[in-house]
Amino acid sequence: MVRFTVILWILLIQRYAEATCHFYENGRHIYCSDINSLDALNAEIRKALTDNNLLNENVELMYILRSNLESFTLHSIGKWHKLKDLWFIDSNISSLTSDAFVNLEALEVIGIDNSNIENIDKNISNNLKALKGLILWRNKNLDILALNGGPAPEEINENTFSSFVNLVNLDLLSCSIKTITQNAFVNLPKLKSLSLSDNPLTSLPEGVFQSLEELEVLDLHGNNIIELQRSHLIGLTKLKSLKAFNNKLTKLPSNLFEGVTEISSLHFDANAITEIEEGIFDNLPNLTELDLSANKIKKLPNGLFKNSPKLKSFRVEENELESICGVFSKNLQYLEYFNVYNSKIKNLQPNCFQEMPGLHTLDLRHNGVEEISKGAFKNLQSLEYLSLQENSISVLFTGVFEEVPLLSRLVLSDNNIKTLETNCFDDVENLTNLDLDNNKIENLPSFQKLLRLETLDLSNNMLTRLDDGAFNGLTKLSSLYLDYNHIVNVHQGCFKDLKKLSTLTMAANGIATLPSSLFSELEKLESLDLQINLIKNIEPNAFEGLSKLTNLRLTNNNIHSLPNEIFDPLKVIQEISLSNNVIEHIPNKLFVGLVSLTRTELNNNKISVIEPKSFYGLKNLEFIDLSDNKLETIDSDTFAGLSHIRVIALDNNKLTKISVGDFENLQSLSYVGVQGNELPPEVMDQFKQRYTRP
């Protein structure tokens, strides 16, 4: 959170290039940037205080950004009773003298981010009695903390922090630390949080943290540490969180946490771990979060969590596990999240997860699961989310989900499912989302008991027909995806129970005809996608009942003509897409009454005739695309009355005569495309000058 706040304010302050100080947060925060002397800094602070009628006594946080100072003091301005945080960011300071922080008795945090401080006086901490946090990000000259002597750069030892005995938080992110001596932290008895992340450390000395008896958080992530042993954690009796992800660990020994019993959170992800020794977590009764993802683990010991009853989250995705059954003990009633994504599990045996009655999320994506045994999900009474995406399942048997009564999201996409047994979903009556896309499904099962289902994705399957009553019972369904199948026959009545459906996609099928009243039951439908079909015939009243439809896509079909008044039922339609068809003629009653229409696409057809006033009354139309057609003339009143039209595209037609004056009454018009026609150069120039690109 601290790092996020710093970045956010840097972005805000960068708009000021000159030397300046500004106040934020009702005068509690001050930001000074681009200042090149101590005198200028103090002068700018005084000016900012005066201009804003503020007192320095109320300031709580100060940033010095992109500045070059010979030294740093604020004593000339008076006491800063509430200043607790002081940051130097992207700055250079020649020296910090012993009186640098005089009158800053309340200072609790000093942050130095990507800055260069050449020298620090050894008595500087005399005025830092309240200092609890020292944050050093992206700093390579850590030798300054030796206070005029001691360790070489890239090393920290017992002298490095000898003057900061009251520190509670120490953050040494990205400081190029290569070596830590055994007694490096001996002078920090109050430290509760230590970050050594993103350094090039390869090893730790034995007992390196043994003096940190109050330490609760240790962050070692982003190093090159090869080994962690019990001796490295000696003395950390209050440690609660250990982050060692993104290192080069290969093994976690069984005695690693002996004497470190308060740990609740462990992160060992993104290492090269191949072995987890049996009993490693036996002494961690408070463990709630464990991440072992992105390693090379092939097998986990049985009973791994027998003494860790409080475990809530376990991540072991992106490993080489072939089985996870038997790993879990009988006391994992609090486990809520289990992720084993991208492993090598082929079978889910009965009772595999029965010791996890509190599990909410189970992620089994991208494994090699070929078959789900009946009883595999036994006793998962609290399961709400189950993903089996990207496996090799071919058949879904009835009864597989009989003990997951609260399941609301089931993801079975990207499998090889060909057969769905008729009643395979009868036991998941609370399901709201069902993803079956990218399979080989030819016939639909019964959905009649899925009374709460809201989203059903059947796209990219092998369906050829939608029979009457195909979706019976789905009275709460709002989104239905049927695109990229082989649907040819859509029977009347297949949508009759879908009273709340708002989105229907049937793109990329083989539909040739839209019969009358096909969608008449879909009274709440807002979006209908029928593009990339073979539609040639649209019968009158095909869109009857679609009074709430706002978006209709019919692009890439074989539509030759459209019946007059075919769009009449679409009282609130906003977008109609008819591009890439073979339409030749636009009758003047086609769009009558579509007062909500804002966009229509008629490009890439064979339109040669637009009857006069075909678009009359479309008072909200903003965009019309008639490019790539066969228009030879445009009547002077073709676009009359389009008070909100902004874009008219007429490119790549056969126009030989058109005038800028034909459009002069269209007050909102900003662009008319006429490229690729047979117009005189002077006419083209007139349009370019008058109507530029939107």
PDB file of N, CA and C in Angstrom, residues 520-602:
ATOM      1  N   SER A 520     -40.413 -14.409 -30.574  1.00  0.00           N
ATOM      2  CA  SER A 520     -41.542 -13.674 -29.988  1.00  0.00           C
ATOM      3  C   SER A 520     -41.652 -13.836 -28.477  1.00  0.00           C
ATOM      4  N   GLU A 521     -41.082 -14.897 -27.916  1.00  0.00           N
ATOM      5  CA  GLU A 521     -41.148 -15.107 -26.465  1.00  0.00           C
ATOM      6  C   GLU A 521     -40.059 -14.342 -25.715  1.00  0.00           C
ATOM      7  N   LEU A 522     -39.109 -13.775 -26.448  1.00  0.00           N
ATOM      8  CA  LEU A 522     -37.945 -13.145 -25.807  1.00  0.00           C
ATOM      9  C   LEU A 522     -38.216 -11.667 -25.548  1.00  0.00           C
ATOM     10  N   GLU A 523     -39.125 -11.408 -24.671  1.00  0.00           N
ATOM     11  CA  GLU A 523     -39.600 -10.040 -24.444  1.00  0.00           C
ATOM     12  C   GLU A 523     -38.575  -9.138 -23.766  1.00  0.00           C
ATOM     13  N   LYS A 524     -37.518  -9.720 -23.155  1.00  0.00           N
ATOM     14  CA  LYS A 524     -36.486  -8.909 -22.484  1.00  0.00           C
ATOM     15  C   LYS A 524     -35.180  -8.866 -23.285  1.00  0.00           C
ATOM     16  N   LEU A 525     -35.156  -9.443 -24.469  1.00  0.00           N
ATOM     17  CA  LEU A 525     -33.917  -9.523 -25.238  1.00  0.00           C
ATOM     18  C   LEU A 525     -33.420  -8.138 -25.644  1.00  0.00           C
ATOM     19  N   GLU A 526     -32.136  -7.878 -25.386  1.00  0.00           N
ATOM     20  CA  GLU A 526     -31.521  -6.593 -25.719  1.00  0.00           C
ATOM     21  C   GLU A 526     -30.483  -6.709 -26.832  1.00  0.00           C
ATOM     22  N   SER A 527     -29.824  -7.865 -26.942  1.00  0.00           N
ATOM     23  CA  SER A 527     -28.778  -8.036 -27.953  1.00  0.00           C
ATOM     24  C   SER A 527     -28.966  -9.370 -28.665  1.00  0.00           C
ATOM     25  N   LEU A 528     -29.013  -9.303 -30.006  1.00  0.00           N
ATOM     26  CA  LEU A 528     -29.189 -10.499 -30.830  1.00  0.00           C
ATOM     27  C   LEU A 528     -28.115 -10.521 -31.903  1.00  0.00           C
ATOM     28  N   ASP A 529     -27.285 -11.563 -31.883  1.00  0.00           N
ATOM     29  CA  ASP A 529     -26.166 -11.674 -32.820  1.00  0.00           C
ATOM     30  C   ASP A 529     -26.399 -12.863 -33.742  1.00  0.00           C
ATOM     31  N   LEU A 530     -26.630 -12.576 -35.029  1.00  0.00           N
ATOM     32  CA  LEU A 530     -26.874 -13.608 -36.043  1.00  0.00           C
ATOM     33  C   LEU A 530     -25.879 -13.497 -37.190  1.00  0.00           C
ATOM     34  N   GLN A 531     -24.761 -12.862 -36.972  1.00  0.00           N
ATOM     35  CA  GLN A 531     -23.784 -12.674 -38.037  1.00  0.00           C
ATOM     36  C   GLN A 531     -23.108 -13.998 -38.401  1.00  0.00           C
ATOM     37  N   ILE A 532     -22.522 -14.021 -39.593  1.00  0.00           N
ATOM     38  CA  ILE A 532     -21.781 -15.176 -40.125  1.00  0.00           C
ATOM     39  C   ILE A 532     -22.654 -16.420 -40.155  1.00  0.00           C
ATOM     40  N   ASN A 533     -23.836 -16.297 -40.725  1.00  0.00           N
ATOM     41  CA  ASN A 533     -24.690 -17.441 -41.006  1.00  0.00           C
ATOM     42  C   ASN A 533     -24.915 -17.516 -42.515  1.00  0.00           C
ATOM     43  N   LEU A 534     -25.958 -18.205 -42.911  1.00  0.00           N
ATOM     44  CA  LEU A 534     -26.310 -18.308 -44.334  1.00  0.00           C
ATOM     45  C   LEU A 534     -27.684 -17.701 -44.584  1.00  0.00           C
ATOM     46  N   ILE A 535     -28.067 -16.776 -43.746  1.00  0.00           N
ATOM     47  CA  ILE A 535     -29.420 -16.222 -43.792  1.00  0.00           C
ATOM     48  C   ILE A 535     -29.683 -15.548 -45.139  1.00  0.00           C
ATOM     49  N   LYS A 536     -30.700 -16.054 -45.792  1.00  0.00           N
ATOM     50  CA  LYS A 536     -31.114 -15.494 -47.080  1.00  0.00           C
ATOM     51  C   LYS A 536     -32.534 -14.951 -46.993  1.00  0.00           C
ATOM     52  N   ASN A 537     -33.316 -15.637 -46.174  1.00  0.00           N
ATOM     53  CA  ASN A 537     -34.732 -15.298 -46.095  1.00  0.00           C
ATOM     54  C   ASN A 537     -35.099 -14.881 -44.675  1.00  0.00           C
ATOM     55  N   ILE A 538     -35.624 -13.671 -44.541  1.00  0.00           N
ATOM     56  CA  ILE A 538     -36.151 -13.201 -43.260  1.00  0.00           C
ATOM     57  C   ILE A 538     -37.648 -12.992 -43.443  1.00  0.00           C
ATOM     58  N   GLU A 539     -38.429 -13.840 -42.813  1.00  0.00           N
ATOM     59  CA  GLU A 539     -39.875 -13.775 -42.996  1.00  0.00           C
ATOM     60  C   GLU A 539     -40.466 -12.581 -42.244  1.00  0.00           C
ATOM     61  N   PRO A 540     -41.584 -12.060 -42.732  1.00  0.00           N
ATOM     62  CA  PRO A 540     -42.262 -10.974 -42.010  1.00  0.00           C
ATOM     63  C   PRO A 540     -42.531 -11.392 -40.564  1.00  0.00           C
ATOM     64  N   ASN A 541     -42.429 -10.445 -39.676  1.00  0.00           N
ATOM     65  CA  ASN A 541     -42.649 -10.677 -38.244  1.00  0.00           C
ATOM     66  C   ASN A 541     -41.573 -11.548 -37.594  1.00  0.00           C
ATOM     67  N   ALA A 542     -40.435 -11.700 -38.267  1.00  0.00           N
ATOM     68  CA  ALA A 542     -39.351 -12.498 -37.678  1.00  0.00           C
ATOM     69  C   ALA A 542     -38.875 -11.916 -36.357  1.00  0.00           C
ATOM     70  N   PHE A 543     -38.994 -10.586 -36.225  1.00  0.00           N
ATOM     71  CA  PHE A 543     -38.513  -9.932 -35.005  1.00  0.00           C
ATOM     72  C   PHE A 543     -39.664  -9.501 -34.093  1.00  0.00           C
ATOM     73  N   GLU A 544     -40.801 -10.102 -34.295  1.00  0.00           N
ATOM     74  CA  GLU A 544     -41.963  -9.791 -33.472  1.00  0.00           C
ATOM     75  C   GLU A 544     -41.667 -10.071 -31.995  1.00  0.00           C
ATOM     76  N   GLY A 545     -42.081  -9.147 -31.146  1.00  0.00           N
ATOM     77  CA  GLY A 545     -41.916  -9.336 -29.703  1.00  0.00           C
ATOM     78  C   GLY A 545     -40.637  -8.786 -29.127  1.00  0.00           C
ATOM     79  N   LEU A 546     -39.709  -8.340 -29.979  1.00  0.00           N
ATOM     80  CA  LEU A 546     -38.405  -7.869 -29.496  1.00  0.00           C
ATOM     81  C   LEU A 546     -38.454  -6.370 -29.192  1.00  0.00           C
ATOM     82  N   SER A 547     -39.335  -6.004 -28.308  1.00  0.00           N
ATOM     83  CA  SER A 547     -39.561  -4.584 -28.023  1.00  0.00           C
ATOM     84  C   SER A 547     -38.445  -3.956 -27.199  1.00  0.00           C
ATOM     85  N   LYS A 548     -37.565  -4.772 -26.603  1.00  0.00           N
ATOM     86  CA  LYS A 548     -36.460  -4.240 -25.791  1.00  0.00           C
ATOM     87  C   LYS A 548     -35.112  -4.355 -26.508  1.00  0.00           C
ATOM     88  N   LEU A 549     -35.108  -4.859 -27.727  1.00  0.00           N
ATOM     89  CA  LEU A 549     -33.842  -5.087 -28.433  1.00  0.00           C
ATOM     90  C   LEU A 549     -33.143  -3.764 -28.751  1.00  0.00           C
ATOM     91  N   THR A 550     -31.854  -3.682 -28.411  1.00  0.00           N
ATOM     92  CA  THR A 550     -31.067  -2.474 -28.709  1.00  0.00           C
ATOM     93  C   THR A 550     -29.965  -2.732 -29.735  1.00  0.00           C
ATOM     94  N   ASN A 551     -29.570  -3.991 -29.915  1.00  0.00           N
ATOM     95  CA  ASN A 551     -28.455  -4.291 -30.818  1.00  0.00           C
ATOM     96  C   ASN A 551     -28.784  -5.524 -31.650  1.00  0.00           C
ATOM     97  N   LEU A 552     -28.745  -5.367 -32.980  1.00  0.00           N
ATOM     98  CA  LEU A 552     -29.030  -6.468 -33.901  1.00  0.00           C
ATOM     99  C   LEU A 552     -27.895  -6.592 -34.899  1.00  0.00           C
ATOM    100  N   ARG A 553     -27.284  -7.782 -34.958  1.00  0.00           N
ATOM    101  CA  ARG A 553     -26.174  -8.014 -35.880  1.00  0.00           C
ATOM    102  C   ARG A 553     -26.560  -9.087 -36.894  1.00  0.00           C
ATOM    103  N   LEU A 554     -26.559  -8.673 -38.163  1.00  0.00           N
ATOM    104  CA  LEU A 554     -26.878  -9.576 -39.270  1.00  0.00           C
ATOM    105  C   LEU A 554     -25.780  -9.541 -40.327  1.00  0.00           C
ATOM    106  N   THR A 555     -24.587  -9.145 -39.953  1.00  0.00           N
ATOM    107  CA  THR A 555     -23.484  -9.048 -40.911  1.00  0.00           C
ATOM    108  C   THR A 555     -23.059 -10.424 -41.406  1.00  0.00           C
ATOM    109  N   ASN A 556     -22.441 -10.422 -42.593  1.00  0.00           N
ATOM    110  CA  ASN A 556     -21.887 -11.643 -43.180  1.00  0.00           C
ATOM    111  C   ASN A 556     -22.935 -12.746 -43.329  1.00  0.00           C
ATOM    112  N   ASN A 557     -24.009 -12.415 -44.031  1.00  0.00           N
ATOM    113  CA  ASN A 557     -25.023 -13.387 -44.394  1.00  0.00           C
ATOM    114  C   ASN A 557     -25.262 -13.304 -45.901  1.00  0.00           C
ATOM    115  N   ASN A 558     -26.382 -13.856 -46.361  1.00  0.00           N
ATOM    116  CA  ASN A 558     -26.727 -13.809 -47.788  1.00  0.00           C
ATOM    117  C   ASN A 558     -28.023 -13.037 -48.019  1.00  0.00           C
ATOM    118  N   ILE A 559     -28.265 -12.046 -47.201  1.00  0.00           N
ATOM    119  CA  ILE A 559     -29.513 -11.283 -47.284  1.00  0.00           C
ATOM    120  C   ILE A 559     -29.527 -10.449 -48.567  1.00  0.00           C
ATOM    121  N   HIS A 560     -30.576 -10.689 -49.381  1.00  0.00           N
ATOM    122  CA  HIS A 560     -30.704  -9.978 -50.661  1.00  0.00           C
ATOM    123  C   HIS A 560     -31.647  -8.792 -50.533  1.00  0.00           C
ATOM    124  N   SER A 561     -32.708  -8.992 -49.782  1.00  0.00           N
ATOM    125  CA  SER A 561     -33.679  -7.915 -49.595  1.00  0.00           C
ATOM    126  C   SER A 561     -34.305  -8.046 -48.213  1.00  0.00           C
ATOM    127  N   LEU A 562     -34.866  -6.933 -47.761  1.00  0.00           N
ATOM    128  CA  LEU A 562     -35.500  -6.902 -46.448  1.00  0.00           C
ATOM    129  C   LEU A 562     -36.939  -6.445 -46.606  1.00  0.00           C
ATOM    130  N   PRO A 563     -37.880  -7.173 -46.001  1.00  0.00           N
ATOM    131  CA  PRO A 563     -39.290  -6.778 -46.124  1.00  0.00           C
ATOM    132  C   PRO A 563     -39.522  -5.399 -45.514  1.00  0.00           C
ATOM    133  N   ASN A 564     -40.397  -4.645 -46.139  1.00  0.00           N
ATOM    134  CA  ASN A 564     -40.793  -3.367 -45.556  1.00  0.00           C
ATOM    135  C   ASN A 564     -41.292  -3.593 -44.136  1.00  0.00           C
ATOM    136  N   GLU A 565     -40.931  -2.695 -43.262  1.00  0.00           N
ATOM    137  CA  GLU A 565     -41.406  -2.699 -41.879  1.00  0.00           C
ATOM    138  C   GLU A 565     -40.916  -3.905 -41.073  1.00  0.00           C
ATOM    139  N   ILE A 566     -39.867  -4.582 -41.560  1.00  0.00           N
ATOM    140  CA  ILE A 566     -39.352  -5.745 -40.832  1.00  0.00           C
ATOM    141  C   ILE A 566     -38.838  -5.363 -39.448  1.00  0.00           C
ATOM    142  N   PHE A 567     -38.372  -4.099 -39.342  1.00  0.00           N
ATOM    143  CA  PHE A 567     -37.809  -3.658 -38.066  1.00  0.00           C
ATOM    144  C   PHE A 567     -38.823  -2.933 -37.182  1.00  0.00           C
ATOM    145  N   ASP A 568     -40.065  -2.892 -37.582  1.00  0.00           N
ATOM    146  CA  ASP A 568     -41.081  -2.148 -36.831  1.00  0.00           C
ATOM    147  C   ASP A 568     -41.184  -2.545 -35.357  1.00  0.00           C
ATOM    148  N   PRO A 569     -41.066  -3.829 -35.010  1.00  0.00           N
ATOM    149  CA  PRO A 569     -41.197  -4.198 -33.585  1.00  0.00           C
ATOM    150  C   PRO A 569     -40.043  -3.691 -32.714  1.00  0.00           C
ATOM    151  N   LEU A 570     -38.969  -3.248 -33.341  1.00  0.00           N
ATOM    152  CA  LEU A 570     -37.762  -2.886 -32.589  1.00  0.00           C
ATOM    153  C   LEU A 570     -37.840  -1.432 -32.142  1.00  0.00           C
ATOM    154  N   LYS A 571     -38.643  -1.173 -31.151  1.00  0.00           N
ATOM    155  CA  LYS A 571     -38.969   0.195 -30.754  1.00  0.00           C
ATOM    156  C   LYS A 571     -37.799   0.946 -30.133  1.00  0.00           C
ATOM    157  N   VAL A 572     -36.838   0.242 -29.539  1.00  0.00           N
ATOM    158  CA  VAL A 572     -35.721   0.935 -28.870  1.00  0.00           C
ATOM    159  C   VAL A 572     -34.372   0.533 -29.473  1.00  0.00           C
ATOM    160  N   ILE A 573     -34.388  -0.005 -30.672  1.00  0.00           N
ATOM    161  CA  ILE A 573     -33.135  -0.448 -31.297  1.00  0.00           C
ATOM    162  C   ILE A 573     -32.163   0.719 -31.460  1.00  0.00           C
ATOM    163  N   GLN A 574     -30.887   0.471 -31.129  1.00  0.00           N
ATOM    164  CA  GLN A 574     -29.855   1.505 -31.230  1.00  0.00           C
ATOM    165  C   GLN A 574     -28.840   1.209 -32.330  1.00  0.00           C
ATOM    166  N   GLU A 575     -28.560  -0.068 -32.568  1.00  0.00           N
ATOM    167  CA  GLU A 575     -27.574  -0.425 -33.586  1.00  0.00           C
ATOM    168  C   GLU A 575     -28.090  -1.582 -34.434  1.00  0.00           C
ATOM    169  N   ILE A 576     -27.995  -1.408 -35.757  1.00  0.00           N
ATOM    170  CA  ILE A 576     -28.325  -2.474 -36.703  1.00  0.00           C
ATOM    171  C   ILE A 576     -27.138  -2.644 -37.642  1.00  0.00           C
ATOM    172  N   SER A 577     -26.597  -3.857 -37.688  1.00  0.00           N
ATOM    173  CA  SER A 577     -25.444  -4.144 -38.547  1.00  0.00           C
ATOM    174  C   SER A 577     -25.870  -5.097 -39.651  1.00  0.00           C
ATOM    175  N   LEU A 578     -25.771  -4.619 -40.895  1.00  0.00           N
ATOM    176  CA  LEU A 578     -26.159  -5.412 -42.065  1.00  0.00           C
ATOM    177  C   LEU A 578     -25.034  -5.481 -43.087  1.00  0.00           C
ATOM    178  N   SER A 579     -23.830  -5.204 -42.688  1.00  0.00           N
ATOM    179  CA  SER A 579     -22.706  -5.197 -43.624  1.00  0.00           C
ATOM    180  C   SER A 579     -22.401  -6.598 -44.140  1.00  0.00           C
ATOM    181  N   ASN A 580     -21.733  -6.637 -45.296  1.00  0.00           N
ATOM    182  CA  ASN A 580     -21.307  -7.897 -45.906  1.00  0.00           C
ATOM    183  C   ASN A 580     -22.480  -8.832 -46.196  1.00  0.00           C
ATOM    184  N   ASN A 581     -23.485  -8.286 -46.856  1.00  0.00           N
ATOM    185  CA  ASN A 581     -24.581  -9.074 -47.391  1.00  0.00           C
ATOM    186  C   ASN A 581     -24.669  -8.795 -48.891  1.00  0.00           C
ATOM    187  N   VAL A 582     -25.822  -9.055 -49.498  1.00  0.00           N
ATOM    188  CA  VAL A 582     -25.987  -8.787 -50.938  1.00  0.00           C
ATOM    189  C   VAL A 582     -27.225  -7.920 -51.176  1.00  0.00           C
ATOM    190  N   ILE A 583     -27.494  -7.033 -50.251  1.00  0.00           N
ATOM    191  CA  ILE A 583     -28.651  -6.134 -50.340  1.00  0.00           C
ATOM    192  C   ILE A 583     -28.468  -5.167 -51.512  1.00  0.00           C
ATOM    193  N   GLU A 584     -29.528  -5.017 -52.318  1.00  0.00           N
ATOM    194  CA  GLU A 584     -29.455  -4.148 -53.492  1.00  0.00           C
ATOM    195  C   GLU A 584     -30.275  -2.875 -53.337  1.00  0.00           C
ATOM    196  N   HIS A 585     -31.263  -2.925 -52.464  1.00  0.00           N
ATOM    197  CA  HIS A 585     -32.258  -1.850 -52.455  1.00  0.00           C
ATOM    198  C   HIS A 585     -32.645  -1.514 -51.014  1.00  0.00           C
ATOM    199  N   ILE A 586     -32.684  -0.201 -50.696  1.00  0.00           N
ATOM    200  CA  ILE A 586     -33.142   0.245 -49.381  1.00  0.00           C
ATOM    201  C   ILE A 586     -34.491   0.932 -49.558  1.00  0.00           C
ATOM    202  N   PRO A 587     -35.599   0.281 -49.152  1.00  0.00           N
ATOM    203  CA  PRO A 587     -36.922   0.909 -49.280  1.00  0.00           C
ATOM    204  C   PRO A 587     -37.108   1.995 -48.229  1.00  0.00           C
ATOM    205  N   ASN A 588     -37.982   2.937 -48.534  1.00  0.00           N
ATOM    206  CA  ASN A 588     -38.113   4.085 -47.634  1.00  0.00           C
ATOM    207  C   ASN A 588     -38.926   3.794 -46.379  1.00  0.00           C
ATOM    208  N   LYS A 589     -39.412   2.577 -46.251  1.00  0.00           N
ATOM    209  CA  LYS A 589     -40.135   2.222 -45.026  1.00  0.00           C
ATOM    210  C   LYS A 589     -39.346   1.260 -44.134  1.00  0.00           C
ATOM    211  N   LEU A 590     -38.119   0.982 -44.534  1.00  0.00           N
ATOM    212  CA  LEU A 590     -37.337  -0.020 -43.798  1.00  0.00           C
ATOM    213  C   LEU A 590     -37.031   0.426 -42.369  1.00  0.00           C
ATOM    214  N   PHE A 591     -36.662   1.706 -42.223  1.00  0.00           N
ATOM    215  CA  PHE A 591     -36.234   2.192 -40.911  1.00  0.00           C
ATOM    216  C   PHE A 591     -37.257   3.122 -40.254  1.00  0.00           C
ATOM    217  N   VAL A 592     -38.448   3.159 -40.764  1.00  0.00           N
ATOM    218  CA  VAL A 592     -39.462   4.075 -40.245  1.00  0.00           C
ATOM    219  C   VAL A 592     -39.738   3.794 -38.768  1.00  0.00           C
ATOM    220  N   GLY A 593     -39.718   4.858 -37.985  1.00  0.00           N
ATOM    221  CA  GLY A 593     -40.082   4.740 -36.573  1.00  0.00           C
ATOM    222  C   GLY A 593     -38.968   4.341 -35.634  1.00  0.00           C
ATOM    223  N   LEU A 594     -37.766   4.125 -36.162  1.00  0.00           N
ATOM    224  CA  LEU A 594     -36.655   3.686 -35.302  1.00  0.00           C
ATOM    225  C   LEU A 594     -35.966   4.911 -34.702  1.00  0.00           C
ATOM    226  N   VAL A 595     -36.677   5.589 -33.840  1.00  0.00           N
ATOM    227  CA  VAL A 595     -36.206   6.883 -33.335  1.00  0.00           C
ATOM    228  C   VAL A 595     -35.016   6.754 -32.385  1.00  0.00           C
ATOM    229  N   SER A 596     -34.739   5.562 -31.890  1.00  0.00           N
ATOM    230  CA  SER A 596     -33.605   5.370 -30.977  1.00  0.00           C
ATOM    231  C   SER A 596     -32.343   4.922 -31.705  1.00  0.00           C
ATOM    232  N   LEU A 597     -32.451   4.663 -32.993  1.00  0.00           N
ATOM    233  CA  LEU A 597     -31.312   4.161 -33.757  1.00  0.00           C
ATOM    234  C   LEU A 597     -30.176   5.187 -33.783  1.00  0.00           C
ATOM    235  N   THR A 598     -28.973   4.759 -33.368  1.00  0.00           N
ATOM    236  CA  THR A 598     -27.803   5.649 -33.378  1.00  0.00           C
ATOM    237  C   THR A 598     -26.763   5.224 -34.403  1.00  0.00           C
ATOM    238  N   ARG A 599     -26.786   3.969 -34.813  1.00  0.00           N
ATOM    239  CA  ARG A 599     -25.737   3.481 -35.716  1.00  0.00           C
ATOM    240  C   ARG A 599     -26.307   2.387 -36.615  1.00  0.00           C
ATOM    241  N   THR A 600     -26.005   2.497 -37.913  1.00  0.00           N
ATOM    242  CA  THR A 600     -26.365   1.426 -38.829  1.00  0.00           C
ATOM    243  C   THR A 600     -25.234   1.205 -39.821  1.00  0.00           C
ATOM    244  N   GLU A 601     -24.920  -0.056 -40.052  1.00  0.00           N
ATOM    245  CA  GLU A 601     -23.826  -0.436 -40.946  1.00  0.00           C
ATOM    246  C   GLU A 601     -24.407  -1.196 -42.131  1.00  0.00           C
ATOM    247  N   LEU A 602     -24.273  -0.594 -43.307  1.00  0.00           N
ATOM    248  CA  LEU A 602     -24.788  -1.181 -44.546  1.00  0.00           C
ATOM    249  C   LEU A 602     -23.680  -1.345 -45.574  1.00  0.00           C
TER     250      LEU A 602
END
